[in-house]
């Protein structure tokens, strides 16, 4: 096919026949998705045309496995530096050779822009974690992890620093070599077997990034595309044929590469960095990341996707199979003891897949998140990124995103489970990432400068677009306040201290909120404007809106339990959250794409607010005299709770949040049955016991340092103390020892175990 008449400039292509010297230059096609432009090839090297995909556009990950190896005269392959300099090129070109491969040092497929001597002095290893006093040293697989101010190394460094004596290297420096047993080889061959089905893998990875708009939890699409392309071109025929001997040699190559630290510097491009983990440099972390992404996509199948059903990808067991493969690859990488960015990326994506399958409350999920935190700290990510770390721009931003998500997720799960957080902002340098799209993060030089000029002074985009990084950046400013609320709930404070700290939290939150861009403030305060928004953007807007309100709700629960505040504001917040959750859950476009996310929102935000409303309605129904203007309108509240219970009942049993949602459905249904079948009037009067408050325990509102109105209840930021409202509202428990403060799981367990046949005393 003749390509001599190609128009000048870049050409939108896909991965099928992309040469190895292409760059990740962002271009946008009509639907806004990212493709990559390269200069047109000369007529002597024509590029075959690609076919259109299912949506009438070029497939994002066209078939590359088994298309044959690249011609060495057109695209030179990267040599592996062997210890004996024998046949290094043949080692890289193919693993089909029967010759045993000697272990070597992996070099970048694209030469770095410095001499080898300069690189040897100034490189930055992927496993690096800048110590406080030795940030110019890089960590490695041999144990050079982050060591802080109180470590044994710092003592020697401080003591010898003024004596002109070099500090000894006290870290363990013996290289850890993994001995490949027969079992490891068999496990590795089994882990690679899923890559035989090339079309299915590429299609599912493509669809996942279509849904997520180019980014997963941390693994972005351009990097994944580079990994898949290099894997297919270099090892596609081996993966397709699954020849036992060739697969065994590929497993050996994977182990050898994974035990090698990745070397890069501040001038390494995203393309170069990605190639350090694929092709001849293929690593177990990359294989595991592919499996994790495929598993996450399989957890959100399209109902009408005949392709997935035909290839058995829609079966509920398929995500679990991918999870097992991802875990296997993770165990291999863990055994190699090389801490780096690809390793922690695998930890995060594997955690995301596990949470989809087993839910956020699973102990497995909880344990996996602890390993993410431990690895991030060992890499020194909690100390932030400094200019002296010599990181390329894209990796600097990815590390900021990673640690921001790690800290925020830990505070969220700690709140949900009612447990102490395993990391605190007090010991971290929280650096918010820039609000750049995936396509902008990988730009270079002049194009990057243009993208940075489009941000405001605080690093937010000026187009008003809500994307994943927008949510991450915004929530990072609120997560410390959530941690402070959790501290109030779990620690021991006096009543006066609780009120003072709560007031400080509210003031800091409002001050932070006032400094945010107007388009973000509208998400919390105004009606949700969903016109023209993509499903992904709608999801992020919903999560952002409810997360801020959840802080207020949790703070009110603490104040009710520990400071004696009344429940008016708590009810108001809970009702607003429940309304939004019900509105969001009825959108079929969101439910089709984000089944797991919707279930998680129902289980966390929805369940918390519904539980508050259900218990408050039950107490309101058992008042001896029904109020003329109740806090909860009876009919509307019963309807909302009924619809919410139905939403919980619609959760797929294979979803990780099913157990919590099903438990909540039973409890709410039981409360509704109790309300709709009330006791007779005499029994109701007899079951009510007027609350009594000892006179020596009554305190005027002024003693708490708060300006509390003495008349009508307000739904604003003021607290209301017992005694200033209707006397029937003085005893918030109404004889029910409700654990308002405890973990949501404990609260729901209390509700389910309660004897509903016993009159409330």
mmCIF file of N, CA and C in Angstrom, residues 648-730:
data_model
loop_
_atom_site.group_PDB
_atom_site.id
_atom_site.type_symbol
_atom_site.label_atom_id
_atom_site.label_comp_id
_atom_site.label_asym_id
_atom_site.label_seq_id
_atom_site.Cartn_x
_atom_site.Cartn_y
_atom_site.Cartn_z
ATOM 1 N N UNK A 648 -30.726 -0.919 47.774
ATOM 2 C CA UNK A 648 -29.804 -1.855 48.406
ATOM 3 C C UNK A 648 -30.092 -3.288 47.968
ATOM 4 N N UNK A 649 -31.353 -3.611 47.803
ATOM 5 C CA UNK A 649 -31.722 -4.957 47.387
ATOM 6 C C UNK A 649 -31.353 -5.278 45.960
ATOM 7 N N UNK A 650 -31.046 -4.250 45.167
ATOM 8 C CA UNK A 650 -30.701 -4.465 43.760
ATOM 9 C C UNK A 650 -29.212 -4.681 43.545
ATOM 10 N N UNK A 651 -28.399 -4.612 44.617
ATOM 11 C CA UNK A 651 -26.958 -4.809 44.473
ATOM 12 C C UNK A 651 -26.670 -6.257 44.090
ATOM 13 N N UNK A 652 -25.790 -6.426 43.133
ATOM 14 C CA UNK A 652 -25.421 -7.759 42.662
ATOM 15 C C UNK A 652 -24.761 -8.547 43.795
ATOM 16 N N UNK A 653 -25.158 -9.791 44.002
ATOM 17 C CA UNK A 653 -24.549 -10.594 45.081
ATOM 18 C C UNK A 653 -23.045 -10.787 44.931
ATOM 19 N N UNK A 654 -22.517 -10.641 43.712
ATOM 20 C CA UNK A 654 -21.077 -10.802 43.521
ATOM 21 C C UNK A 654 -20.298 -9.542 43.866
ATOM 22 N N UNK A 655 -20.990 -8.447 44.127
ATOM 23 C CA UNK A 655 -20.306 -7.199 44.446
ATOM 24 C C UNK A 655 -19.727 -7.263 45.847
ATOM 25 N N UNK A 656 -18.566 -6.629 46.031
ATOM 26 C CA UNK A 656 -17.922 -6.653 47.330
ATOM 27 C C UNK A 656 -18.708 -5.966 48.424
ATOM 28 N N UNK A 657 -19.604 -5.040 48.067
ATOM 29 C CA UNK A 657 -20.408 -4.319 49.060
ATOM 30 C C UNK A 657 -21.745 -4.987 49.329
ATOM 31 N N UNK A 658 -21.973 -6.143 48.739
ATOM 32 C CA UNK A 658 -23.293 -6.770 48.857
ATOM 33 C C UNK A 658 -23.653 -7.091 50.297
ATOM 34 N N UNK A 659 -22.716 -7.657 51.073
ATOM 35 C CA UNK A 659 -23.026 -8.073 52.439
ATOM 36 C C UNK A 659 -23.482 -6.889 53.290
ATOM 37 N N UNK A 660 -22.763 -5.761 53.187
ATOM 38 C CA UNK A 660 -23.145 -4.583 53.970
ATOM 39 C C UNK A 660 -24.484 -4.042 53.493
ATOM 40 N N UNK A 661 -24.660 -3.968 52.177
ATOM 41 C CA UNK A 661 -25.914 -3.439 51.636
ATOM 42 C C UNK A 661 -27.092 -4.333 52.012
ATOM 43 N N UNK A 662 -26.905 -5.635 51.966
ATOM 44 C CA UNK A 662 -28.001 -6.542 52.309
ATOM 45 C C UNK A 662 -28.342 -6.441 53.787
ATOM 46 N N UNK A 663 -27.329 -6.284 54.620
ATOM 47 C CA UNK A 663 -27.580 -6.106 56.047
ATOM 48 C C UNK A 663 -28.346 -4.811 56.299
ATOM 49 N N UNK A 664 -27.910 -3.734 55.629
ATOM 50 C CA UNK A 664 -28.617 -2.467 55.785
ATOM 51 C C UNK A 664 -30.052 -2.535 55.300
ATOM 52 N N UNK A 665 -30.283 -3.254 54.211
ATOM 53 C CA UNK A 665 -31.648 -3.392 53.687
ATOM 54 C C UNK A 665 -32.546 -4.074 54.717
ATOM 55 N N UNK A 666 -32.043 -5.123 55.350
ATOM 56 C CA UNK A 666 -32.846 -5.835 56.346
ATOM 57 C C UNK A 666 -33.176 -4.942 57.534
ATOM 58 N N UNK A 667 -32.166 -4.185 57.986
ATOM 59 C CA UNK A 667 -32.381 -3.331 59.157
ATOM 60 C C UNK A 667 -33.387 -2.228 58.854
ATOM 61 N N UNK A 668 -33.210 -1.547 57.727
ATOM 62 C CA UNK A 668 -34.123 -0.457 57.371
ATOM 63 C C UNK A 668 -35.532 -0.993 57.146
ATOM 64 N N UNK A 669 -35.652 -2.139 56.522
ATOM 65 C CA UNK A 669 -36.983 -2.740 56.324
ATOM 66 C C UNK A 669 -37.630 -3.079 57.657
ATOM 67 N N UNK A 670 -36.821 -3.558 58.602
ATOM 68 C CA UNK A 670 -37.356 -3.876 59.923
ATOM 69 C C UNK A 670 -37.843 -2.618 60.636
ATOM 70 N N UNK A 671 -37.075 -1.544 60.529
ATOM 71 C CA UNK A 671 -37.492 -0.277 61.147
ATOM 72 C C UNK A 671 -38.777 0.234 60.502
ATOM 73 N N UNK A 672 -38.878 0.144 59.184
ATOM 74 C CA UNK A 672 -40.097 0.587 58.505
ATOM 75 C C UNK A 672 -41.291 -0.253 58.923
ATOM 76 N N UNK A 673 -41.092 -1.550 59.053
ATOM 77 C CA UNK A 673 -42.188 -2.401 59.538
ATOM 78 C C UNK A 673 -42.617 -1.982 60.934
ATOM 79 N N UNK A 674 -41.640 -1.666 61.747
ATOM 80 C CA UNK A 674 -41.937 -1.231 63.110
ATOM 81 C C UNK A 674 -42.733 0.078 63.115
ATOM 82 N N UNK A 675 -42.344 1.001 62.226
ATOM 83 C CA UNK A 675 -43.024 2.302 62.163
ATOM 84 C C UNK A 675 -44.425 2.169 61.590
ATOM 85 N N UNK A 676 -44.568 1.380 60.564
ATOM 86 C CA UNK A 676 -45.860 1.242 59.896
ATOM 87 C C UNK A 676 -46.819 0.341 60.662
ATOM 88 N N UNK A 677 -46.334 -0.336 61.695
ATOM 89 C CA UNK A 677 -47.207 -1.134 62.558
ATOM 90 C C UNK A 677 -47.003 -0.683 63.992
ATOM 91 N N UNK A 678 -47.422 0.545 64.300
ATOM 92 C CA UNK A 678 -47.150 1.108 65.629
ATOM 93 C C UNK A 678 -48.015 0.445 66.692
ATOM 94 N N UNK A 679 -47.575 0.520 67.956
ATOM 95 C CA UNK A 679 -48.401 0.000 69.051
ATOM 96 C C UNK A 679 -49.622 0.870 69.260
ATOM 97 N N UNK A 680 -50.579 0.345 70.004
ATOM 98 C CA UNK A 680 -51.787 1.109 70.290
ATOM 99 C C UNK A 680 -51.441 2.306 71.168
ATOM 100 N N UNK A 681 -52.381 3.238 71.248
ATOM 101 C CA UNK A 681 -52.129 4.477 71.997
ATOM 102 C C UNK A 681 -51.808 4.231 73.463
ATOM 103 N N UNK A 682 -52.587 3.346 74.184
ATOM 104 C CA UNK A 682 -52.221 3.110 75.591
ATOM 105 C C UNK A 682 -50.832 2.516 75.741
ATOM 106 N N UNK A 683 -50.510 1.548 74.843
ATOM 107 C CA UNK A 683 -49.179 0.951 74.934
ATOM 108 C C UNK A 683 -48.099 1.978 74.648
ATOM 109 N N UNK A 684 -48.400 2.859 73.702
ATOM 110 C CA UNK A 684 -47.428 3.880 73.330
ATOM 111 C C UNK A 684 -47.161 4.815 74.493
ATOM 112 N N UNK A 685 -48.266 5.184 75.209
ATOM 113 C CA UNK A 685 -48.107 6.082 76.351
ATOM 114 C C UNK A 685 -47.367 5.389 77.479
ATOM 115 N N UNK A 686 -47.643 4.063 77.632
ATOM 116 C CA UNK A 686 -47.012 3.334 78.719
ATOM 117 C C UNK A 686 -45.530 3.095 78.452
ATOM 118 N N UNK A 687 -45.200 2.893 77.173
ATOM 119 C CA UNK A 687 -43.808 2.593 76.844
ATOM 120 C C UNK A 687 -42.917 3.815 76.919
ATOM 121 N N UNK A 688 -43.537 4.992 76.959
ATOM 122 C CA UNK A 688 -42.727 6.211 77.004
ATOM 123 C C UNK A 688 -42.371 6.548 78.435
ATOM 124 N N UNK A 689 -41.148 6.817 78.676
ATOM 125 C CA UNK A 689 -40.677 7.229 79.982
ATOM 126 C C UNK A 689 -40.049 8.592 79.863
ATOM 127 N N UNK A 690 -40.569 9.563 80.579
ATOM 128 C CA UNK A 690 -40.052 10.927 80.481
ATOM 129 C C UNK A 690 -38.608 10.959 80.942
ATOM 130 N N UNK A 691 -37.757 11.549 80.156
ATOM 131 C CA UNK A 691 -36.338 11.613 80.543
ATOM 132 C C UNK A 691 -36.129 12.571 81.700
ATOM 133 N N UNK A 692 -35.192 12.208 82.525
ATOM 134 C CA UNK A 692 -34.849 13.075 83.652
ATOM 135 C C UNK A 692 -33.372 13.381 83.584
ATOM 136 N N UNK A 693 -33.060 14.614 83.824
ATOM 137 C CA UNK A 693 -31.669 15.048 83.830
ATOM 138 C C UNK A 693 -31.355 15.602 85.207
ATOM 139 N N UNK A 694 -30.391 15.017 85.896
ATOM 140 C CA UNK A 694 -30.042 15.554 87.223
ATOM 141 C C UNK A 694 -29.660 17.019 87.128
ATOM 142 N N UNK A 695 -30.096 17.761 88.147
ATOM 143 C CA UNK A 695 -29.878 19.199 88.115
ATOM 144 C C UNK A 695 -28.391 19.535 88.106
ATOM 145 N N UNK A 696 -27.584 18.705 88.807
ATOM 146 C CA UNK A 696 -26.165 19.056 88.862
ATOM 147 C C UNK A 696 -25.450 18.793 87.546
ATOM 148 N N UNK A 697 -26.115 18.076 86.594
ATOM 149 C CA UNK A 697 -25.509 17.821 85.291
ATOM 150 C C UNK A 697 -25.965 18.798 84.227
ATOM 151 N N UNK A 698 -26.960 19.638 84.570
ATOM 152 C CA UNK A 698 -27.444 20.592 83.586
ATOM 153 C C UNK A 698 -26.508 21.792 83.537
ATOM 154 N N UNK A 699 -26.140 22.203 82.314
ATOM 155 C CA UNK A 699 -25.261 23.348 82.137
ATOM 156 C C UNK A 699 -25.905 24.321 81.181
ATOM 157 N N UNK A 700 -25.790 25.594 81.486
ATOM 158 C CA UNK A 700 -26.290 26.579 80.531
ATOM 159 C C UNK A 700 -25.438 26.580 79.281
ATOM 160 N N UNK A 701 -26.022 26.931 78.145
ATOM 161 C CA UNK A 701 -25.258 26.929 76.895
ATOM 162 C C UNK A 701 -24.038 27.827 76.928
ATOM 163 N N UNK A 702 -24.067 28.883 77.716
ATOM 164 C CA UNK A 702 -22.949 29.818 77.709
ATOM 165 C C UNK A 702 -21.663 29.166 78.191
ATOM 166 N N UNK A 703 -21.775 28.083 79.016
ATOM 167 C CA UNK A 703 -20.573 27.453 79.528
ATOM 168 C C UNK A 703 -19.790 26.729 78.443
ATOM 169 N N UNK A 704 -20.431 26.446 77.326
ATOM 170 C CA UNK A 704 -19.751 25.750 76.243
ATOM 171 C C UNK A 704 -19.125 26.711 75.258
ATOM 172 N N UNK A 705 -19.255 27.998 75.487
ATOM 173 C CA UNK A 705 -18.603 28.957 74.615
ATOM 174 C C UNK A 705 -19.243 29.082 73.257
ATOM 175 N N UNK A 706 -20.519 28.737 73.124
ATOM 176 C CA UNK A 706 -21.186 28.782 71.833
ATOM 177 C C UNK A 706 -22.361 29.734 71.889
ATOM 178 N N UNK A 707 -22.625 30.382 70.791
ATOM 179 C CA UNK A 707 -23.765 31.283 70.684
ATOM 180 C C UNK A 707 -24.956 30.471 70.209
ATOM 181 N N UNK A 708 -25.804 30.036 71.141
ATOM 182 C CA UNK A 708 -26.897 29.127 70.817
ATOM 183 C C UNK A 708 -28.218 29.875 70.936
ATOM 184 N N UNK A 709 -29.039 29.888 69.881
ATOM 185 C CA UNK A 709 -30.331 30.549 69.961
ATOM 186 C C UNK A 709 -31.256 29.808 70.912
ATOM 187 N N UNK A 710 -32.116 30.544 71.556
ATOM 188 C CA UNK A 710 -33.016 29.948 72.541
ATOM 189 C C UNK A 710 -34.417 29.774 71.989
ATOM 190 N N UNK A 711 -34.594 29.957 70.697
ATOM 191 C CA UNK A 711 -35.952 29.845 70.158
ATOM 192 C C UNK A 711 -36.016 28.736 69.125
ATOM 193 N N UNK A 712 -36.238 29.119 67.854
ATOM 194 C CA UNK A 712 -36.439 28.122 66.815
ATOM 195 C C UNK A 712 -35.132 27.411 66.483
ATOM 196 N N UNK A 713 -35.204 26.116 66.198
ATOM 197 C CA UNK A 713 -33.989 25.405 65.806
ATOM 198 C C UNK A 713 -33.492 25.897 64.462
ATOM 199 N N UNK A 714 -32.192 25.905 64.325
ATOM 200 C CA UNK A 714 -31.578 26.340 63.075
ATOM 201 C C UNK A 714 -30.894 25.170 62.413
ATOM 202 N N UNK A 715 -30.874 25.209 61.108
ATOM 203 C CA UNK A 715 -30.188 24.168 60.350
ATOM 204 C C UNK A 715 -28.821 24.648 59.888
ATOM 205 N N UNK A 716 -28.336 25.710 60.504
ATOM 206 C CA UNK A 716 -27.028 26.223 60.127
ATOM 207 C C UNK A 716 -25.926 25.561 60.910
ATOM 208 N N UNK A 717 -24.890 26.327 61.231
ATOM 209 C CA UNK A 717 -23.725 25.735 61.871
ATOM 210 C C UNK A 717 -23.779 25.755 63.385
ATOM 211 N N UNK A 718 -24.868 26.222 64.006
ATOM 212 C CA UNK A 718 -24.911 26.313 65.464
ATOM 213 C C UNK A 718 -25.280 24.973 66.072
ATOM 214 N N UNK A 719 -24.841 24.767 67.318
ATOM 215 C CA UNK A 719 -25.191 23.571 68.075
ATOM 216 C C UNK A 719 -26.331 23.918 69.011
ATOM 217 N N UNK A 720 -27.108 22.891 69.372
ATOM 218 C CA UNK A 720 -28.242 23.097 70.276
ATOM 219 C C UNK A 720 -28.114 22.133 71.439
ATOM 220 N N UNK A 721 -28.224 22.650 72.631
ATOM 221 C CA UNK A 721 -27.987 21.852 73.820
ATOM 222 C C UNK A 721 -29.295 21.357 74.396
ATOM 223 N N UNK A 722 -29.270 20.284 75.179
ATOM 224 C CA UNK A 722 -30.489 19.790 75.832
ATOM 225 C C UNK A 722 -31.084 20.852 76.740
ATOM 226 N N UNK A 723 -32.382 20.927 76.719
ATOM 227 C CA UNK A 723 -33.074 21.840 77.607
ATOM 228 C C UNK A 723 -33.565 23.093 76.928
ATOM 229 N N UNK A 724 -32.970 23.488 75.787
ATOM 230 C CA UNK A 724 -33.395 24.716 75.143
ATOM 231 C C UNK A 724 -34.490 24.455 74.122
ATOM 232 N N UNK A 725 -34.721 23.187 73.801
ATOM 233 C CA UNK A 725 -35.755 22.840 72.835
ATOM 234 C C UNK A 725 -36.938 22.254 73.578
ATOM 235 N N UNK A 726 -37.820 21.620 72.842
ATOM 236 C CA UNK A 726 -38.955 20.918 73.429
ATOM 237 C C UNK A 726 -38.440 19.880 74.428
ATOM 238 N N UNK A 727 -39.021 19.806 75.623
ATOM 239 C CA UNK A 727 -38.481 18.893 76.639
ATOM 240 C C UNK A 727 -38.483 17.445 76.195
ATOM 241 N N UNK A 728 -39.336 17.093 75.262
ATOM 242 C CA UNK A 728 -39.336 15.704 74.811
ATOM 243 C C UNK A 728 -38.107 15.370 73.988
ATOM 244 N N UNK A 729 -37.379 16.395 73.536
ATOM 245 C CA UNK A 729 -36.182 16.154 72.740
ATOM 246 C C UNK A 729 -34.915 16.172 73.594
ATOM 247 N N UNK A 730 -35.080 16.257 74.918
ATOM 248 C CA UNK A 730 -33.907 16.370 75.771
ATOM 249 C C UNK A 730 -33.084 15.096 75.754
#
